[in-house]
Short mmCIF file of C-alpha atoms in Angstrom, two decimals:
data_model
loop_
_atom_site.label_atom_id
_atom_site.label_comp_id
_atom_site.label_asym_id
_atom_site.label_seq_id
_atom_site.Cartn_x
_atom_site.Cartn_y
_atom_site.Cartn_z
CA MET A 8 27.89 20.45 29.56
CA SER A 9 31.55 20.09 30.43
CA ASP A 10 32.26 19.35 26.77
CA HIS A 11 31.20 22.90 25.97
CA PRO A 12 32.50 25.30 28.59
CA VAL A 13 32.12 28.11 26.08
CA PRO A 14 28.53 28.68 24.97
CA PRO A 15 28.10 27.36 21.42
CA ALA A 16 26.17 30.45 20.39
CA ARG A 17 24.80 33.60 21.95
CA PRO A 18 21.15 34.55 21.92
CA ASP A 19 21.95 37.63 19.88
CA ASP A 20 22.97 35.33 17.05
CA GLU A 21 19.32 34.31 16.71
CA TYR A 22 17.12 35.67 13.96
CA LEU A 23 13.64 37.10 14.37
CA MET A 24 10.98 34.60 13.51
CA ARG A 25 9.83 34.77 9.93
CA ASP A 26 6.46 36.41 9.29
CA PRO A 27 4.57 34.19 6.82
CA ALA A 28 2.37 37.16 5.86
CA SER A 29 5.43 38.77 4.26
CA HIS A 30 5.74 35.90 1.78
CA PRO A 31 3.69 33.90 -0.68
CA PRO A 32 2.22 30.67 0.66
CA ALA A 33 3.73 27.43 -0.64
CA PHE A 34 0.40 26.48 -2.20
CA ALA A 35 -0.78 29.25 -4.55
CA PRO A 36 -2.97 27.66 -7.24
CA GLY A 37 -2.91 30.70 -9.54
CA TYR A 38 0.71 29.72 -10.10
CA LYS A 39 -0.04 26.20 -11.28
CA THR A 40 3.36 24.62 -10.76
CA SER A 41 3.10 25.30 -7.03
CA VAL A 42 0.14 22.91 -6.71
CA LEU A 43 2.21 19.69 -6.71
CA ARG A 44 5.37 21.26 -5.31
CA SER A 45 3.98 22.60 -2.05
CA PRO A 46 4.11 20.71 1.25
CA ARG A 47 0.71 19.98 2.80
CA ASN A 48 1.97 19.63 6.35
CA ALA A 49 2.74 22.60 8.54
CA LEU A 50 6.41 23.53 8.78
CA ILE A 51 7.98 22.41 12.06
CA SER A 52 9.10 25.54 13.89
CA LEU A 53 12.64 25.08 15.08
CA PRO A 54 14.30 27.02 17.89
CA GLN A 55 17.47 28.15 16.17
CA THR A 56 20.73 26.33 16.77
CA LEU A 57 24.22 26.79 15.40
CA SER A 58 23.00 25.12 12.21
CA GLU A 59 20.62 28.00 11.49
CA VAL A 60 22.60 31.01 12.77
CA THR A 61 25.77 30.20 10.85
CA ALA A 62 26.25 30.29 7.07
CA PRO A 63 29.04 30.22 4.51
CA ALA A 64 31.19 33.31 4.11
CA PHE A 65 32.39 34.45 0.71
CA SER A 66 35.42 36.51 -0.24
CA ALA A 67 36.10 38.94 -3.06
CA ASP A 68 38.87 36.76 -4.48
CA GLU A 69 36.27 34.11 -5.34
CA LEU A 70 34.62 36.49 -7.79
CA GLY A 71 35.97 37.80 -11.08
CA PRO A 72 36.41 41.50 -11.89
CA LEU A 73 33.54 41.48 -14.43
CA ASP A 74 31.17 39.23 -12.52
CA HIS A 75 28.94 42.23 -11.71
CA ASP A 76 28.96 43.71 -15.21
CA LEU A 77 26.45 41.75 -17.30
CA ILE A 78 27.04 44.01 -20.29
CA ARG A 79 30.64 42.84 -20.50
CA ASN A 80 30.95 39.55 -18.62
CA TYR A 81 29.87 37.44 -21.62
CA ALA A 82 30.73 39.88 -24.42
CA LYS A 83 32.34 38.06 -27.34
CA ALA A 84 32.37 40.31 -30.41
CA GLY A 85 30.58 43.38 -29.05
CA LEU A 86 28.35 44.63 -26.28
CA ALA A 87 25.04 43.13 -25.21
CA VAL A 88 22.00 44.58 -26.97
CA GLY A 89 19.34 46.47 -25.06
CA GLU A 90 18.66 49.28 -22.62
CA ARG A 91 21.70 49.86 -20.45
CA VAL A 92 20.79 50.05 -16.77
CA ILE A 93 22.54 50.11 -13.42
CA VAL A 94 20.76 48.33 -10.59
CA HIS A 95 21.82 49.05 -7.04
CA GLY A 96 20.57 49.16 -3.47
CA HIS A 97 21.25 48.27 0.11
CA VAL A 98 20.92 44.92 1.81
CA ARG A 99 19.80 45.57 5.37
CA ASP A 100 18.38 43.47 8.12
CA GLN A 101 14.99 44.06 9.73
CA LEU A 102 16.54 46.37 12.30
CA GLY A 103 17.99 48.54 9.55
CA ARG A 104 21.56 47.39 9.97
CA PRO A 105 23.66 46.88 6.83
CA VAL A 106 24.36 43.26 5.90
CA ARG A 107 28.00 43.34 4.93
CA ASN A 108 29.74 40.88 2.66
CA ALA A 109 26.44 39.35 1.56
CA LEU A 110 26.68 37.35 -1.66
CA VAL A 111 24.16 38.73 -4.17
CA GLU A 112 23.64 36.59 -7.27
CA VAL A 113 21.41 37.73 -10.13
CA TRP A 114 20.09 36.18 -13.32
CA GLN A 115 17.74 37.32 -16.04
CA ALA A 116 16.50 37.07 -19.62
CA ASN A 117 18.06 39.21 -22.34
CA ALA A 118 16.40 42.21 -24.01
CA SER A 119 14.26 39.84 -26.13
CA GLY A 120 12.95 37.99 -23.10
CA ARG A 121 15.08 34.92 -23.86
CA TYR A 122 17.18 33.08 -21.29
CA ARG A 123 20.54 31.56 -22.07
CA HIS A 124 19.40 28.16 -20.84
CA LYS A 125 19.20 24.88 -22.66
CA LYS A 126 15.59 24.46 -21.55
CA ASP A 127 14.35 27.84 -22.84
CA GLN A 128 12.70 27.47 -26.28
CA TYR A 129 11.13 30.93 -26.60
CA LEU A 130 11.12 32.57 -30.07
CA GLY A 131 12.98 35.62 -28.78
CA ALA A 132 16.55 35.61 -30.09
CA LEU A 133 19.60 34.80 -28.02
CA ASP A 134 22.16 37.60 -27.82
CA PRO A 135 25.64 36.19 -28.48
CA ASN A 136 27.12 38.84 -26.20
CA PHE A 137 24.84 38.37 -23.21
CA GLY A 138 25.02 35.57 -20.64
CA GLY A 139 22.46 36.86 -18.16
CA CYS A 140 24.06 36.25 -14.80
CA GLY A 141 26.18 38.18 -12.37
CA ARG A 142 27.25 38.24 -8.74
CA MET A 143 28.78 40.58 -6.21
CA LEU A 144 29.38 41.11 -2.49
CA THR A 145 27.84 43.95 -0.51
CA ASP A 146 30.28 46.56 0.83
CA ASP A 147 30.62 47.85 4.40
CA ASP A 148 27.38 49.83 4.01
CA GLY A 149 25.54 46.77 2.71
CA HIS A 150 25.47 48.32 -0.76
CA TYR A 151 25.58 46.33 -4.00
CA VAL A 152 25.65 47.49 -7.60
CA PHE A 153 25.69 45.82 -10.99
CA ARG A 154 25.25 46.88 -14.60
CA THR A 155 23.09 45.08 -17.09
CA ILE A 156 20.56 45.23 -19.91
CA LYS A 157 16.92 45.66 -19.03
CA PRO A 158 15.36 42.22 -19.52
CA GLY A 159 12.38 41.80 -21.83
CA PRO A 160 9.02 40.31 -20.86
CA TYR A 161 8.21 36.82 -22.12
CA PRO A 162 5.30 34.37 -22.28
CA TRP A 163 5.22 31.30 -20.06
CA ARG A 164 3.06 28.24 -19.71
CA ASN A 165 0.60 28.85 -16.95
CA ARG A 166 -2.64 30.17 -18.36
CA ILE A 167 -2.47 30.34 -22.15
CA ASN A 168 -1.67 34.04 -22.39
CA ASP A 169 0.37 34.69 -19.23
CA TRP A 170 3.42 36.93 -19.61
CA ARG A 171 6.11 37.63 -17.09
CA PRO A 172 6.88 41.30 -16.53
CA SER A 173 10.51 42.31 -16.97
CA HIS A 174 12.33 41.00 -13.93
CA ILE A 175 15.69 40.11 -12.46
CA HIS A 176 16.09 37.13 -10.13
CA PHE A 177 18.06 37.66 -6.92
CA ALA A 178 19.56 35.12 -4.54
CA VAL A 179 21.01 36.64 -1.37
CA SER A 180 23.19 34.86 1.17
CA GLY A 181 23.60 36.80 4.42
CA SER A 182 25.39 35.96 7.64
CA GLY A 183 23.01 33.19 8.78
CA TRP A 184 21.45 30.20 7.04
CA ALA A 185 18.07 31.47 8.26
CA GLN A 186 18.56 34.65 6.19
CA ARG A 187 18.82 32.90 2.83
CA LEU A 188 16.43 34.56 0.40
CA VAL A 189 15.50 34.22 -3.26
CA THR A 190 13.29 36.82 -4.87
CA GLN A 191 12.61 38.74 -8.07
CA MET A 192 12.93 42.44 -8.81
CA TYR A 193 10.47 44.22 -11.09
CA PHE A 194 10.64 47.58 -12.86
CA GLU A 195 8.50 50.55 -11.90
CA GLY A 196 5.75 51.27 -14.41
CA ASP A 197 5.54 47.80 -16.01
CA PRO A 198 1.85 47.12 -16.83
CA LEU A 199 2.36 43.34 -16.58
CA ILE A 200 3.00 43.58 -12.83
CA ALA A 201 -0.72 43.95 -12.13
CA THR A 202 -1.67 40.57 -13.59
CA CYS A 203 1.40 38.36 -13.11
CA PRO A 204 0.35 35.11 -11.36
CA ILE A 205 3.78 34.74 -9.75
CA ILE A 206 3.66 38.23 -8.25
CA ARG A 207 0.05 37.60 -7.20
CA THR A 208 1.18 34.67 -5.03
CA ILE A 209 1.94 37.50 -2.58
CA ALA A 210 -1.26 38.70 -0.92
CA ASP A 211 0.13 41.85 0.65
CA GLU A 212 0.28 44.85 -1.70
CA ALA A 213 2.95 46.59 0.36
CA GLN A 214 5.16 43.51 0.04
CA ILE A 215 4.64 43.53 -3.73
CA ARG A 216 5.62 47.20 -3.88
CA GLY A 217 8.82 46.26 -2.08
CA LEU A 218 9.81 44.13 -5.10
CA ILE A 219 9.43 46.98 -7.60
CA ALA A 220 12.67 48.85 -8.27
CA LEU A 221 12.36 52.62 -8.42
CA TYR A 222 13.68 54.79 -11.16
CA ASP A 223 16.73 56.46 -9.66
CA VAL A 224 17.49 59.57 -11.70
CA PRO A 225 20.38 60.84 -9.54
CA ALA A 226 22.18 57.56 -10.17
CA PHE A 227 21.91 57.84 -13.96
CA VAL A 228 25.19 58.05 -15.83
CA PRO A 229 24.67 60.88 -18.34
CA LEU A 230 24.88 59.80 -21.99
CA ASP A 231 25.40 56.20 -20.84
CA SER A 232 22.95 54.37 -18.51
CA ARG A 233 19.78 54.80 -16.53
CA ALA A 234 19.53 53.41 -13.00
CA TYR A 235 17.09 51.59 -10.75
CA ARG A 236 17.21 51.24 -7.01
CA PHE A 237 16.19 48.03 -5.25
CA ASP A 238 16.69 47.69 -1.49
CA ILE A 239 16.52 44.26 0.15
CA VAL A 240 15.64 43.44 3.75
CA LEU A 241 16.87 40.18 5.28
CA ARG A 242 15.80 38.79 8.64
CA GLY A 243 17.10 40.70 11.65
CA GLN A 244 18.75 39.42 14.79
CA ARG A 245 17.00 39.57 18.12
CA ALA A 246 17.77 42.09 20.82
CA THR A 247 18.61 40.19 24.00
CA TRP A 248 19.03 42.50 26.95
CA PHE A 249 18.75 40.77 30.35
CA GLU A 250 18.80 37.31 28.89
CA ASN A 251 20.82 34.20 29.57
CA ALA A 252 23.03 32.62 26.95
CA LEU A 253 21.58 29.92 24.71
CA GLN A 254 23.45 27.30 26.65
CA GLY A 255 22.12 28.57 29.96
CA GLU A 256 25.53 29.82 31.13
CA ALA A 257 26.92 33.29 31.41
CA ALA A 258 28.52 34.28 28.14
CA MET B 1 -2.58 51.86 13.85
CA THR B 2 -1.28 50.15 16.95
CA GLY B 3 1.48 51.34 19.22
CA LEU B 4 3.66 48.31 18.52
CA HIS B 5 7.18 49.04 17.41
CA GLN B 6 7.61 47.08 14.21
CA PRO B 7 10.88 46.02 12.65
CA LEU B 8 11.24 46.35 8.89
CA ARG B 9 9.53 43.60 6.97
CA GLU B 10 11.64 40.97 5.28
CA THR B 11 11.63 41.30 1.49
CA ALA B 12 9.05 38.93 0.00
CA SER B 13 10.28 35.66 -1.44
CA GLN B 14 9.60 34.70 -5.05
CA THR B 15 10.19 31.40 -6.80
CA ALA B 16 13.67 30.78 -8.19
CA GLY B 17 11.93 29.74 -11.42
CA PRO B 18 12.92 27.18 -14.06
CA TYR B 19 16.16 28.93 -15.00
CA VAL B 20 17.74 29.20 -11.56
CA HIS B 21 20.78 27.41 -13.01
CA ILE B 22 21.73 30.45 -15.07
CA GLY B 23 22.41 32.44 -11.95
CA LEU B 24 23.60 29.85 -9.49
CA ALA B 25 25.10 27.11 -11.66
CA PRO B 26 25.57 28.47 -15.21
CA LYS B 27 27.40 25.37 -16.43
CA ALA B 28 24.24 23.37 -15.75
CA ALA B 29 22.30 25.90 -17.85
CA GLY B 30 24.70 25.10 -20.69
CA PHE B 31 27.28 27.87 -20.73
CA ASP B 32 30.55 28.87 -19.18
CA ILE B 33 30.91 32.39 -17.82
CA PHE B 34 32.59 32.51 -14.40
CA GLU B 35 36.15 31.51 -13.71
CA ASN B 36 35.20 30.19 -10.30
CA ASN B 37 32.00 28.16 -9.99
CA PHE B 38 30.28 27.10 -6.79
CA GLY B 39 29.62 23.39 -6.94
CA SER B 40 28.67 20.17 -5.24
CA VAL B 41 32.11 18.98 -4.12
CA LEU B 42 32.71 20.24 -0.57
CA ALA B 43 35.82 18.35 0.48
CA THR B 44 39.36 18.60 -0.87
CA ALA B 45 42.00 15.87 -0.70
CA GLU B 46 43.30 17.47 2.53
CA THR B 47 39.97 17.68 4.36
CA PRO B 48 39.89 15.42 7.42
CA GLY B 49 36.85 13.19 7.78
CA GLU B 50 35.07 10.21 6.30
CA ARG B 51 34.42 10.73 2.58
CA ILE B 52 30.76 10.36 1.71
CA VAL B 53 28.35 11.04 -1.11
CA ILE B 54 24.85 12.31 -0.38
CA GLU B 55 22.53 11.55 -3.24
CA GLY B 56 18.82 11.64 -3.89
CA ARG B 57 15.91 13.03 -5.79
CA VAL B 58 13.22 15.55 -5.00
CA LEU B 59 9.74 14.16 -5.76
CA ASP B 60 6.58 16.18 -6.30
CA GLY B 61 3.08 15.36 -5.05
CA SER B 62 2.54 12.91 -7.94
CA GLY B 63 5.77 11.05 -7.16
CA THR B 64 7.47 12.49 -10.24
CA PRO B 65 11.10 13.58 -9.84
CA VAL B 66 11.57 17.35 -9.89
CA ARG B 67 14.21 17.75 -12.58
CA ASP B 68 14.86 21.46 -12.30
CA VAL B 69 15.60 21.72 -8.58
CA LEU B 70 18.63 23.32 -6.96
CA LEU B 71 19.80 22.41 -3.47
CA GLU B 72 22.33 23.96 -1.16
CA LEU B 73 23.98 22.06 1.65
CA TRP B 74 25.48 23.56 4.81
CA GLN B 75 27.25 21.44 7.39
CA ALA B 76 29.80 21.35 10.17
CA ASN B 77 33.25 19.85 9.71
CA ALA B 78 34.33 16.40 10.90
CA GLN B 79 34.76 17.71 14.45
CA GLY B 80 31.31 19.26 14.45
CA ARG B 81 32.30 22.90 14.04
CA TYR B 82 30.82 25.38 11.60
CA ALA B 83 33.15 27.75 9.74
CA HIS B 84 31.44 30.84 11.15
CA PRO B 85 32.22 33.27 13.99
CA ALA B 86 28.91 32.55 15.77
CA ASP B 87 30.18 29.02 16.44
CA ARG B 88 32.02 29.38 19.77
CA GLN B 89 32.21 25.70 20.69
CA ALA B 90 35.35 25.00 22.66
CA HIS B 91 37.81 22.23 21.82
CA LYS B 92 36.80 22.19 18.17
CA ALA B 93 38.79 23.89 15.44
CA VAL B 94 37.70 25.41 12.16
CA ASP B 95 39.14 23.35 9.32
CA PRO B 96 40.82 25.67 6.78
CA THR B 97 40.24 23.08 4.02
CA PHE B 98 36.50 22.90 4.54
CA ARG B 99 33.89 25.64 4.15
CA GLY B 100 31.03 23.18 4.57
CA TRP B 101 28.84 24.60 1.84
CA GLY B 102 27.93 23.55 -1.68
CA ARG B 103 25.17 23.59 -4.23
CA ALA B 104 23.90 20.90 -6.58
CA CYS B 105 21.39 20.72 -9.41
CA SER B 106 19.23 17.74 -10.23
CA ASP B 107 20.00 15.96 -13.49
CA PHE B 108 17.57 17.21 -16.17
CA GLU B 109 16.78 13.59 -17.18
CA THR B 110 16.79 11.59 -13.97
CA GLY B 111 16.24 14.21 -11.29
CA THR B 112 19.17 12.85 -9.25
CA TRP B 113 21.41 15.30 -7.38
CA ARG B 114 24.54 14.56 -5.38
CA PHE B 115 27.06 16.14 -3.05
CA GLU B 116 30.57 14.88 -2.35
CA THR B 117 31.54 15.77 1.18
CA ILE B 118 32.65 14.43 4.55
CA LYS B 119 30.48 13.19 7.35
CA PRO B 120 29.99 16.01 9.88
CA GLY B 121 30.60 15.66 13.60
CA SER B 122 28.04 16.31 16.29
CA VAL B 123 27.32 19.99 17.00
CA ALA B 124 26.16 21.40 20.34
CA GLY B 125 22.51 22.34 20.26
CA ARG B 126 20.65 24.72 22.53
CA ASP B 127 21.58 24.44 26.18
CA GLY B 128 24.56 22.35 25.11
CA VAL B 129 22.49 19.27 24.31
CA PRO B 130 24.38 17.61 21.47
CA MET B 131 22.66 17.33 18.11
CA ALA B 132 23.17 14.16 16.10
CA PRO B 133 25.37 14.62 13.01
CA HIS B 134 23.33 16.17 10.24
CA VAL B 135 23.52 18.36 7.15
CA ASN B 136 21.20 21.28 6.43
CA LEU B 137 19.52 21.44 3.04
CA TRP B 138 17.80 24.35 1.29
CA ILE B 139 15.68 23.62 -1.75
CA VAL B 140 14.51 26.00 -4.48
CA ALA B 141 12.83 25.40 -7.84
CA ARG B 142 10.09 26.52 -10.15
CA GLY B 143 6.83 26.16 -8.22
CA ILE B 144 8.51 26.56 -4.82
CA ASN B 145 7.47 30.01 -3.65
CA ILE B 146 9.81 30.18 -0.68
CA GLY B 147 12.92 28.05 -0.21
CA LEU B 148 12.32 24.87 1.79
CA ASN B 149 14.59 24.00 4.71
CA THR B 150 15.21 20.49 5.91
CA ARG B 151 17.94 18.35 7.51
CA MET B 152 19.41 14.98 6.67
CA TYR B 153 20.55 12.74 9.50
CA PHE B 154 22.52 9.50 9.14
CA ASP B 155 20.97 6.04 9.65
CA ASP B 156 24.17 4.64 11.17
CA GLU B 157 23.82 7.13 14.06
CA ALA B 158 20.68 5.56 15.52
CA GLN B 159 21.60 6.25 19.15
CA ALA B 160 22.46 9.89 18.54
CA ASN B 161 19.37 10.33 16.38
CA ALA B 162 17.14 8.96 19.15
CA ALA B 163 18.46 11.69 21.48
CA ASP B 164 18.51 14.50 18.92
CA PRO B 165 16.59 17.52 20.23
CA VAL B 166 15.41 18.57 16.77
CA LEU B 167 14.18 15.15 15.64
CA ASN B 168 12.41 14.89 18.99
CA LEU B 169 10.56 18.14 18.31
CA ILE B 170 8.64 16.32 15.61
CA GLU B 171 5.54 15.05 17.32
CA TRP B 172 4.87 12.25 14.80
CA GLU B 173 7.60 9.64 15.14
CA VAL B 174 6.77 8.25 11.73
CA ARG B 175 7.65 11.60 10.15
CA ARG B 176 11.12 11.67 11.75
CA GLN B 177 12.04 8.85 9.38
CA THR B 178 11.73 11.25 6.46
CA LEU B 179 14.93 12.95 7.64
CA ILE B 180 17.16 9.88 7.73
CA GLY B 181 19.62 9.18 4.92
CA ARG B 182 20.25 5.48 4.17
CA ARG B 183 23.84 4.32 4.00
CA GLU B 184 24.86 2.18 1.02
CA GLN B 185 28.25 0.92 -0.07
CA ARG B 186 28.95 1.16 -3.83
CA SER B 187 32.34 -0.48 -4.33
CA ASP B 188 34.61 1.90 -2.41
CA VAL B 189 32.17 4.81 -2.22
CA THR B 190 29.93 5.39 0.78
CA VAL B 191 26.63 6.85 -0.32
CA TYR B 192 23.79 8.18 1.80
CA ARG B 193 20.59 8.03 -0.18
CA PHE B 194 18.07 10.73 0.65
CA ASP B 195 14.89 11.29 -1.35
CA ILE B 196 12.90 14.41 -0.49
CA ARG B 197 9.12 14.27 -0.94
CA LEU B 198 7.57 17.68 -1.34
CA GLN B 199 4.01 16.50 -0.83
CA GLY B 200 1.82 13.48 -0.17
CA ASP B 201 2.72 10.06 1.24
CA GLY B 202 5.92 10.23 3.23
CA GLU B 203 6.11 14.02 2.86
CA THR B 204 9.50 15.17 4.13
CA VAL B 205 9.56 17.30 7.26
CA PHE B 206 10.38 20.90 6.41
CA PHE B 207 11.37 23.41 9.04
CA ASP B 208 10.44 26.98 9.73
CA ILE B 209 13.88 28.06 10.90
#
């Protein structure tokens, strides 16, 4: 104890326990690849320590000025082809507080449904002016925004005629390691959402709806771009009135 | 409807998919777009601490290497301090040359991934009980519906490992061994070898953090 006269962490650094019902299970046989990539043992539930309540911080000077503009960040001889869209939203925690300075990284297929990836062999054409990735930090309100091309749907090897709905992948890094989240955003009105085996790994319809970006007419740029809104909720931190410090000493 | 006050629900996880590299490591996907790339080398020439490599593979339930996996590593510095304001340990300084975070992709042929870093110090756990030196790993890939969290400890820290409050949470002693990296010397490079088994015999312990 005498090595650590200052408590190593406070209880209010702890995150609410994760609700498994909010997420897909590891083993979801309709998504075939999960069958051999899912642990069979129960996760060991770990009372959080400094290792879980801390996480890397990122600064604006690590990102380039076009990193959040997918229409221009890989443009060589012209602009990327496809429907111009702005995607934006707030990153909040479960108590509704903005998550500031969160790193939001996104990646997607181009308008033809083709990824710029050496392992993607789909017939859809590559766009020489579109890379398909971007990144940004949330502002003081937890808001993020990027501009891109609406990705196309594409077939994938699961059942013989499975198609992914248009989607954008998100990886979000908040203020604690326990908040790390990867997900996918879908577009309101896409008929492929109803049958997608990856979406159907989630049992809860309300949780699926939370992944569908809403058409955001007020955020349209007239004569230029349409907009979609996608809000993200990361794990919240516990309220800890009348509670001792993690170390068992007064903070 | 119950009278319980409910917090907002966390956004649902979805798999990172086969093309996770495009977003998180575009050079591995085969193209160059960002000026600054996040990578697998955590330490600079100025970083204090013992230079180490952590290397391994992720194996699926058939024993086949997962060749499209991405891992992130988060660790304390050589003194055992995290570069984060929630770390209020006394007598330990943040090291300005060490963030303690990196990401690595498996090789598309062999499935091997590696981090170049320094060995972390011991960090105070709950109630001040020291935790043995360890690194935190987060694993995403096609077929992984929600990122997997685990830790790697060091086999040359047997005494500290035996007293580690997290290892001791694992009821099955035999499973604790799945979290121990094995030290090897390859000429002048110290390597900790750490294979992660997603399923089946010797399945790695994963944590609900």
